[in-house]
PDB file of C-alpha atoms in Angstrom:
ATOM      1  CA  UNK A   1     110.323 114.981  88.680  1.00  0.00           C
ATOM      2  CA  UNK A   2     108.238 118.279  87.832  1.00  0.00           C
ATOM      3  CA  UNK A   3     107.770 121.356  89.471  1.00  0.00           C
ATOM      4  CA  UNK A   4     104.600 120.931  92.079  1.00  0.00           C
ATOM      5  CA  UNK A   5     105.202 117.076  92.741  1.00  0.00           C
ATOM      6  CA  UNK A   6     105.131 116.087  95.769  1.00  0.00           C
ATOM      7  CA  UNK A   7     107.454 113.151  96.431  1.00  0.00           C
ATOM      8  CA  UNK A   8     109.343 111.086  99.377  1.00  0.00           C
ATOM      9  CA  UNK A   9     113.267 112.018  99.569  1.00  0.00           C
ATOM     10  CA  UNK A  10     115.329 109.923 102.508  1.00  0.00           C
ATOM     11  CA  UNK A  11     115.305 110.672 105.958  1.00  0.00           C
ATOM     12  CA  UNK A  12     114.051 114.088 104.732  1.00  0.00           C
ATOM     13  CA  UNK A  13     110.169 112.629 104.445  1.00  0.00           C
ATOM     14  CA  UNK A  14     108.121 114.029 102.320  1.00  0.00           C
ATOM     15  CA  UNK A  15     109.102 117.141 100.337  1.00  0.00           C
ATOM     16  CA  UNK A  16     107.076 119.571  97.532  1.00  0.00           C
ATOM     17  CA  UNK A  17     109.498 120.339  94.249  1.00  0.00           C
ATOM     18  CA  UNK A  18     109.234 123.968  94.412  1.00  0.00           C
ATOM     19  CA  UNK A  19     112.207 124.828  92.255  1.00  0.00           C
ATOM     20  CA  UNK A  20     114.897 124.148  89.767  1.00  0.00           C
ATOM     21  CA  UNK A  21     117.882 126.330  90.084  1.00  0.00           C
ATOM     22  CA  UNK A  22     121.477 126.476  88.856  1.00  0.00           C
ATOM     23  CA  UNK A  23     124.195 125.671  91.755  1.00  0.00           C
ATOM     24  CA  UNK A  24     128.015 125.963  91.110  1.00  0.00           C
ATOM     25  CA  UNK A  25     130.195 122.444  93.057  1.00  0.00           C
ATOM     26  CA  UNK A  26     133.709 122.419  92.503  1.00  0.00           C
ATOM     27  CA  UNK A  27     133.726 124.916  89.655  1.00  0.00           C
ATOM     28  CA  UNK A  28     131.208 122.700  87.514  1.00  0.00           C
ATOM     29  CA  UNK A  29     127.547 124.466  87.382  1.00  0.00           C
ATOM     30  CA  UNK A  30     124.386 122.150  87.240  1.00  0.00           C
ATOM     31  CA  UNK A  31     121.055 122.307  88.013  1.00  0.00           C
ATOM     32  CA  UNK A  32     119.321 121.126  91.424  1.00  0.00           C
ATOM     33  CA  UNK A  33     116.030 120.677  92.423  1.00  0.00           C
ATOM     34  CA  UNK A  34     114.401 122.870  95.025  1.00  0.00           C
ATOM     35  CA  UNK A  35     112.791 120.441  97.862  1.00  0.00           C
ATOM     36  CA  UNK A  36     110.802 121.784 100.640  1.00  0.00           C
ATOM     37  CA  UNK A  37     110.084 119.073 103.153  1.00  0.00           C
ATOM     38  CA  UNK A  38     106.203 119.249 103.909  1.00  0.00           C
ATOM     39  CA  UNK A  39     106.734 118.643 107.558  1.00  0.00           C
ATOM     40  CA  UNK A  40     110.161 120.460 108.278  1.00  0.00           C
ATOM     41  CA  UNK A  41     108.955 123.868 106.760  1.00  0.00           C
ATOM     42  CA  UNK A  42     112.051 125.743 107.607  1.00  0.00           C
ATOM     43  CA  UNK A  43     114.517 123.476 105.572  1.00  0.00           C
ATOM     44  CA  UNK A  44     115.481 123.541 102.188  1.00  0.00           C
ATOM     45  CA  UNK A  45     116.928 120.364 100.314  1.00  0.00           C
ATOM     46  CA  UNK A  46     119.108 120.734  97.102  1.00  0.00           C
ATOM     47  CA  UNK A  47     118.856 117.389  95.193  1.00  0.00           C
ATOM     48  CA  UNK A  48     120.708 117.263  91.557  1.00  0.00           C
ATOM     49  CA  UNK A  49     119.007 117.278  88.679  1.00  0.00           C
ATOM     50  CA  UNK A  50     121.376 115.329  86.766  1.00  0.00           C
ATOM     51  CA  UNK A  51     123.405 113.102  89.091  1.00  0.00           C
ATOM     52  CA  UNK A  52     121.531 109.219  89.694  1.00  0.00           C
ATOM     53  CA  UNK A  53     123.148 108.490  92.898  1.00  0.00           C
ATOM     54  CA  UNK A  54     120.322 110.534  95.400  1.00  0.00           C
ATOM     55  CA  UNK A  55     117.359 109.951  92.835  1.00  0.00           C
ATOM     56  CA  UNK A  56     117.336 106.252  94.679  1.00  0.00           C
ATOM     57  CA  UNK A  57     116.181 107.849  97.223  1.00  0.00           C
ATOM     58  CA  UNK A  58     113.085 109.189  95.954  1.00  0.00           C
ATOM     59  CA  UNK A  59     110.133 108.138  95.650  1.00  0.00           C
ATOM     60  CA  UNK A  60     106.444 108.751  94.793  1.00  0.00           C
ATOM     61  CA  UNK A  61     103.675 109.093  97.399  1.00  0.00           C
ATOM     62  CA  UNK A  62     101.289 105.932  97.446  1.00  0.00           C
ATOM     63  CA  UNK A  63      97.808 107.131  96.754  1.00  0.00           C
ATOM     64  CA  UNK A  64      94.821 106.660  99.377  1.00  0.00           C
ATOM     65  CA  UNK A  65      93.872 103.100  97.589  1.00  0.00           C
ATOM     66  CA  UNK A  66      97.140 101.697  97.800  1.00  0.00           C
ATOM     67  CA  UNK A  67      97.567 103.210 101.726  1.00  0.00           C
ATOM     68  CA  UNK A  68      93.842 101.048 102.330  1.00  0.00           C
ATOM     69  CA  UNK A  69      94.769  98.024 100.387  1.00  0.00           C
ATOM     70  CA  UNK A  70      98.441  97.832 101.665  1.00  0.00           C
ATOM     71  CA  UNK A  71      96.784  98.242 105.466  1.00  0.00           C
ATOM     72  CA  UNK A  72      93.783  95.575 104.415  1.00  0.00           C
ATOM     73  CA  UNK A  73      96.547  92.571 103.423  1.00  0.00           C
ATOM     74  CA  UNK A  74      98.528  93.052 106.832  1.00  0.00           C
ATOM     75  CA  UNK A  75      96.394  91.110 109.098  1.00  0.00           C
ATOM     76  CA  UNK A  76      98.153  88.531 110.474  1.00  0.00           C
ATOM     77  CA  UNK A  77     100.992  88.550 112.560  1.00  0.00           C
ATOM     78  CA  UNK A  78     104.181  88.820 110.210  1.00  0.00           C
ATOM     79  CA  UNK A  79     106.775  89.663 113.016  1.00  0.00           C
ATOM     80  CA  UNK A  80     109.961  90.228 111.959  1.00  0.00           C
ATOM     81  CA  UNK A  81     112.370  89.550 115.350  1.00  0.00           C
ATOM     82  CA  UNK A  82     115.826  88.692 115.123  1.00  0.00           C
ATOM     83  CA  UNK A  83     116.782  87.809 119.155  1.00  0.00           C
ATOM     84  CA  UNK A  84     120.912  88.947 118.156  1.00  0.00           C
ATOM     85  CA  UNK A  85     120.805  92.639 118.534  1.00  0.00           C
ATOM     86  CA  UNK A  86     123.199  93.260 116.121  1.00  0.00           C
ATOM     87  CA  UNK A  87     121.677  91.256 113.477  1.00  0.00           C
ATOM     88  CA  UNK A  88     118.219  92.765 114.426  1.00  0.00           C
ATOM     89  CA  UNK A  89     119.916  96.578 114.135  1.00  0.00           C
ATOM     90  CA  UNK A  90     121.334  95.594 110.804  1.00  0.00           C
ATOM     91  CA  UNK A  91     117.732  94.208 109.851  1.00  0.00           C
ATOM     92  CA  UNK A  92     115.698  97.166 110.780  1.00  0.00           C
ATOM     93  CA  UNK A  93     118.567  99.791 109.830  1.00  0.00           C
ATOM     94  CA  UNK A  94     117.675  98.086 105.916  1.00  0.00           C
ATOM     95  CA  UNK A  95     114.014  97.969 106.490  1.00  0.00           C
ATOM     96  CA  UNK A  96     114.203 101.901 107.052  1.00  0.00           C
ATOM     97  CA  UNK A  97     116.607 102.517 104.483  1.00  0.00           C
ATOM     98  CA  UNK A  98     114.440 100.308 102.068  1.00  0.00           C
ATOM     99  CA  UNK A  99     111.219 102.312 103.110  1.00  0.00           C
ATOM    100  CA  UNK A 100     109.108  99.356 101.977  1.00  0.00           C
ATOM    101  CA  UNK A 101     105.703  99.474 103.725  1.00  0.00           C
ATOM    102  CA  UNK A 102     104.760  96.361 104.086  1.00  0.00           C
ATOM    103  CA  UNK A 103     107.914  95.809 106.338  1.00  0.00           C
ATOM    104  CA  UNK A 104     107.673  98.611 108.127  1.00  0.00           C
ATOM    105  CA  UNK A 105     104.099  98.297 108.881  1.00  0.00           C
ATOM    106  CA  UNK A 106     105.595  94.222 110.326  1.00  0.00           C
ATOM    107  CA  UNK A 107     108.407  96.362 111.938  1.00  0.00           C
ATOM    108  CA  UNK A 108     106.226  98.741 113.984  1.00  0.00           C
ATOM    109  CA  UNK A 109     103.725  95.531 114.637  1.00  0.00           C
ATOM    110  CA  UNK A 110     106.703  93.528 115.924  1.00  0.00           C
ATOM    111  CA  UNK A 111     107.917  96.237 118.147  1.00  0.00           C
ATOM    112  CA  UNK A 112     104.718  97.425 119.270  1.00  0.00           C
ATOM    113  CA  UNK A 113     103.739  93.865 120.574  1.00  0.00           C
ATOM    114  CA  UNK A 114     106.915  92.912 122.048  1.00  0.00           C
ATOM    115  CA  UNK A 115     106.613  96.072 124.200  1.00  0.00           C
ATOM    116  CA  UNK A 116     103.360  95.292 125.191  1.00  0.00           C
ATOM    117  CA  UNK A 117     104.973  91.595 126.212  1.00  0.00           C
ATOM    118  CA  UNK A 118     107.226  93.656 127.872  1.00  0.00           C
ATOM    119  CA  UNK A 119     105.110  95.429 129.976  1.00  0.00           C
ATOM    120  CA  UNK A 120     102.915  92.703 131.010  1.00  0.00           C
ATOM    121  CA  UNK A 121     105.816  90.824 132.722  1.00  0.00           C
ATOM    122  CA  UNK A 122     106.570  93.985 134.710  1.00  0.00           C
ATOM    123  CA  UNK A 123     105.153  97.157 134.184  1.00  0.00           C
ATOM    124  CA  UNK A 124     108.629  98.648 134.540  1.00  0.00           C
ATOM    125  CA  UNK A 125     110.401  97.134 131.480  1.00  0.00           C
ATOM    126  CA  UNK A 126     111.045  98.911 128.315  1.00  0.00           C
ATOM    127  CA  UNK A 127     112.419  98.298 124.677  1.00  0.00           C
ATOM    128  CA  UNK A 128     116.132  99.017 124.079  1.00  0.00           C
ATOM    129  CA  UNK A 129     116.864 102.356 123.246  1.00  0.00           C
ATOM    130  CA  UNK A 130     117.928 100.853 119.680  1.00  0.00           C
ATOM    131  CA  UNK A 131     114.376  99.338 119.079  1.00  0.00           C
ATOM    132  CA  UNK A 132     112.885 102.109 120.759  1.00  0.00           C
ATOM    133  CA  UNK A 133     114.778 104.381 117.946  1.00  0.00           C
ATOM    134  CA  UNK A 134     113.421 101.860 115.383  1.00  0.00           C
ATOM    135  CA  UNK A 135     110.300 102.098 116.212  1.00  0.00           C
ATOM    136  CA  UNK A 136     109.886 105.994 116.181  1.00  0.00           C
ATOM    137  CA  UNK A 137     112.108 105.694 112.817  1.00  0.00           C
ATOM    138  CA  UNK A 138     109.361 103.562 111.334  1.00  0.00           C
ATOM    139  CA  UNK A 139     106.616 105.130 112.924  1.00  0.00           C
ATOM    140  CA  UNK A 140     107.524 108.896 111.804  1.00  0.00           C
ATOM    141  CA  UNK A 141     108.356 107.530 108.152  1.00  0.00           C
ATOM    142  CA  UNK A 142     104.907 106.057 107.955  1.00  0.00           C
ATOM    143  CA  UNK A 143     102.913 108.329 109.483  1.00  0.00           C
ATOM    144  CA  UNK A 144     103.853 111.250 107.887  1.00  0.00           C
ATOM    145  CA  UNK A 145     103.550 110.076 104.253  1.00  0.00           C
ATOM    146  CA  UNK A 146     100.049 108.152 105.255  1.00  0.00           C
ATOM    147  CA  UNK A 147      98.893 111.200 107.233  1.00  0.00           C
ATOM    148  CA  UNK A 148      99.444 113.511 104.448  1.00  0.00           C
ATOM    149  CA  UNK A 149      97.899 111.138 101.245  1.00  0.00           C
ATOM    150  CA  UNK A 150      94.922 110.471 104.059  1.00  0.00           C
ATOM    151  CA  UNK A 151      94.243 113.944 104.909  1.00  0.00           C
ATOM    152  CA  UNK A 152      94.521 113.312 109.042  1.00  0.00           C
ATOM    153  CA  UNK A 153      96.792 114.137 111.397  1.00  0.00           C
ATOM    154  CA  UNK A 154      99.922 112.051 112.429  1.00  0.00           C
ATOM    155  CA  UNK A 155      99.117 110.970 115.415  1.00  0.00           C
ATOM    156  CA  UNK A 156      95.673 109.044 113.995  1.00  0.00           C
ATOM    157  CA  UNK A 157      97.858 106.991 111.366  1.00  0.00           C
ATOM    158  CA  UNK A 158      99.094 104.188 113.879  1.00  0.00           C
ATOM    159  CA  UNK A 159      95.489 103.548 114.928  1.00  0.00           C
ATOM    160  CA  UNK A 160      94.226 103.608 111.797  1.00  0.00           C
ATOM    161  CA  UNK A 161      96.620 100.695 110.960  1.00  0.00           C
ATOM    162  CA  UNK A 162      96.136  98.832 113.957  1.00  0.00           C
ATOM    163  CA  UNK A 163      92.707  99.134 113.183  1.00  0.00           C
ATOM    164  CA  UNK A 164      92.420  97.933 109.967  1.00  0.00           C
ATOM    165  CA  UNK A 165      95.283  95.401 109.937  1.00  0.00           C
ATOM    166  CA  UNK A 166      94.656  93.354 113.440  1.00  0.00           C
TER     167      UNK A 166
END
């Protein structure tokens, strides 16, 4: 990781390297990088530079030819539905951990249509607040790396993959 990269740390999204700098933990000084999460402008993240347990959690950025091939391959319907809540918590609590796009993208598809499903048998009936939670988990995670490698705003990323992946 260099100075300027941009990159994809955790539940923090996407974040420029703006820094290294020397920080002092339990009388031991090392050096940390300096993240600055692209869509969170206010926060700083300290990630260290030496430590391998939080560099599994991050990433590089795909580039705009991987975004359209990765989009072009999911037509189809690859739902992934578990009916045991539990099991299907556990399932997309790994998916988002993971951060693997192709299940996401199935994630968001799968949740997306059974809402619709949903909603045709009466207009009043909703996901669970867990899927519900999923889905926005999945949706932000996407969205904002897409959005940003794309060059468009956030809110055009899920129809561009409906789009291009129906």
């Amino acid at each position: 990781m260099n100075i300027g990269d941009v990159i994809i740390y955790g539940r923090h999204g996407i974040c420029k390297v703006t820094g290294l700098q020397d920080m002092s933990v339990d009388e031991t000084t090392r050096p940390y990088y300096v993240l600055k999460p692209v869509y969170n402008t206010g926060a700083t993240v300290y990630v260290s530079a030496v430590s391998d347990s939080k560099k599994t959690e991050i990433r590089k950025l795909l580039s705009t030819d991987e975004i359209f091939s990765l989009v072009k391959k999911m037509s189809g319907k690859n739902f992934i539905w578990n009916k045991d809540n539990r099991k299907r918590k556990e399932l997309y609590s790994q998916i988002i951990a993971d951060g693997n796009h192709t299940e996401l993208i199935n994630m968001i598809k799968t949740l997306q249509c059974h809402k619709k499903e949903l909603k045709e048998v009466n207009k009043n009936n909703k996901l669970q607040i867990s899927d519900e939670d999923f889905l926005k988990g999945a949706e932000k995670t996407l969205c904002e790396e897409f959005a940003y490698v794309l060059k468009i705003n956030r809110e055009e990323v899920m129809p561009f993959i409906f789009e291009h992946s129906f």
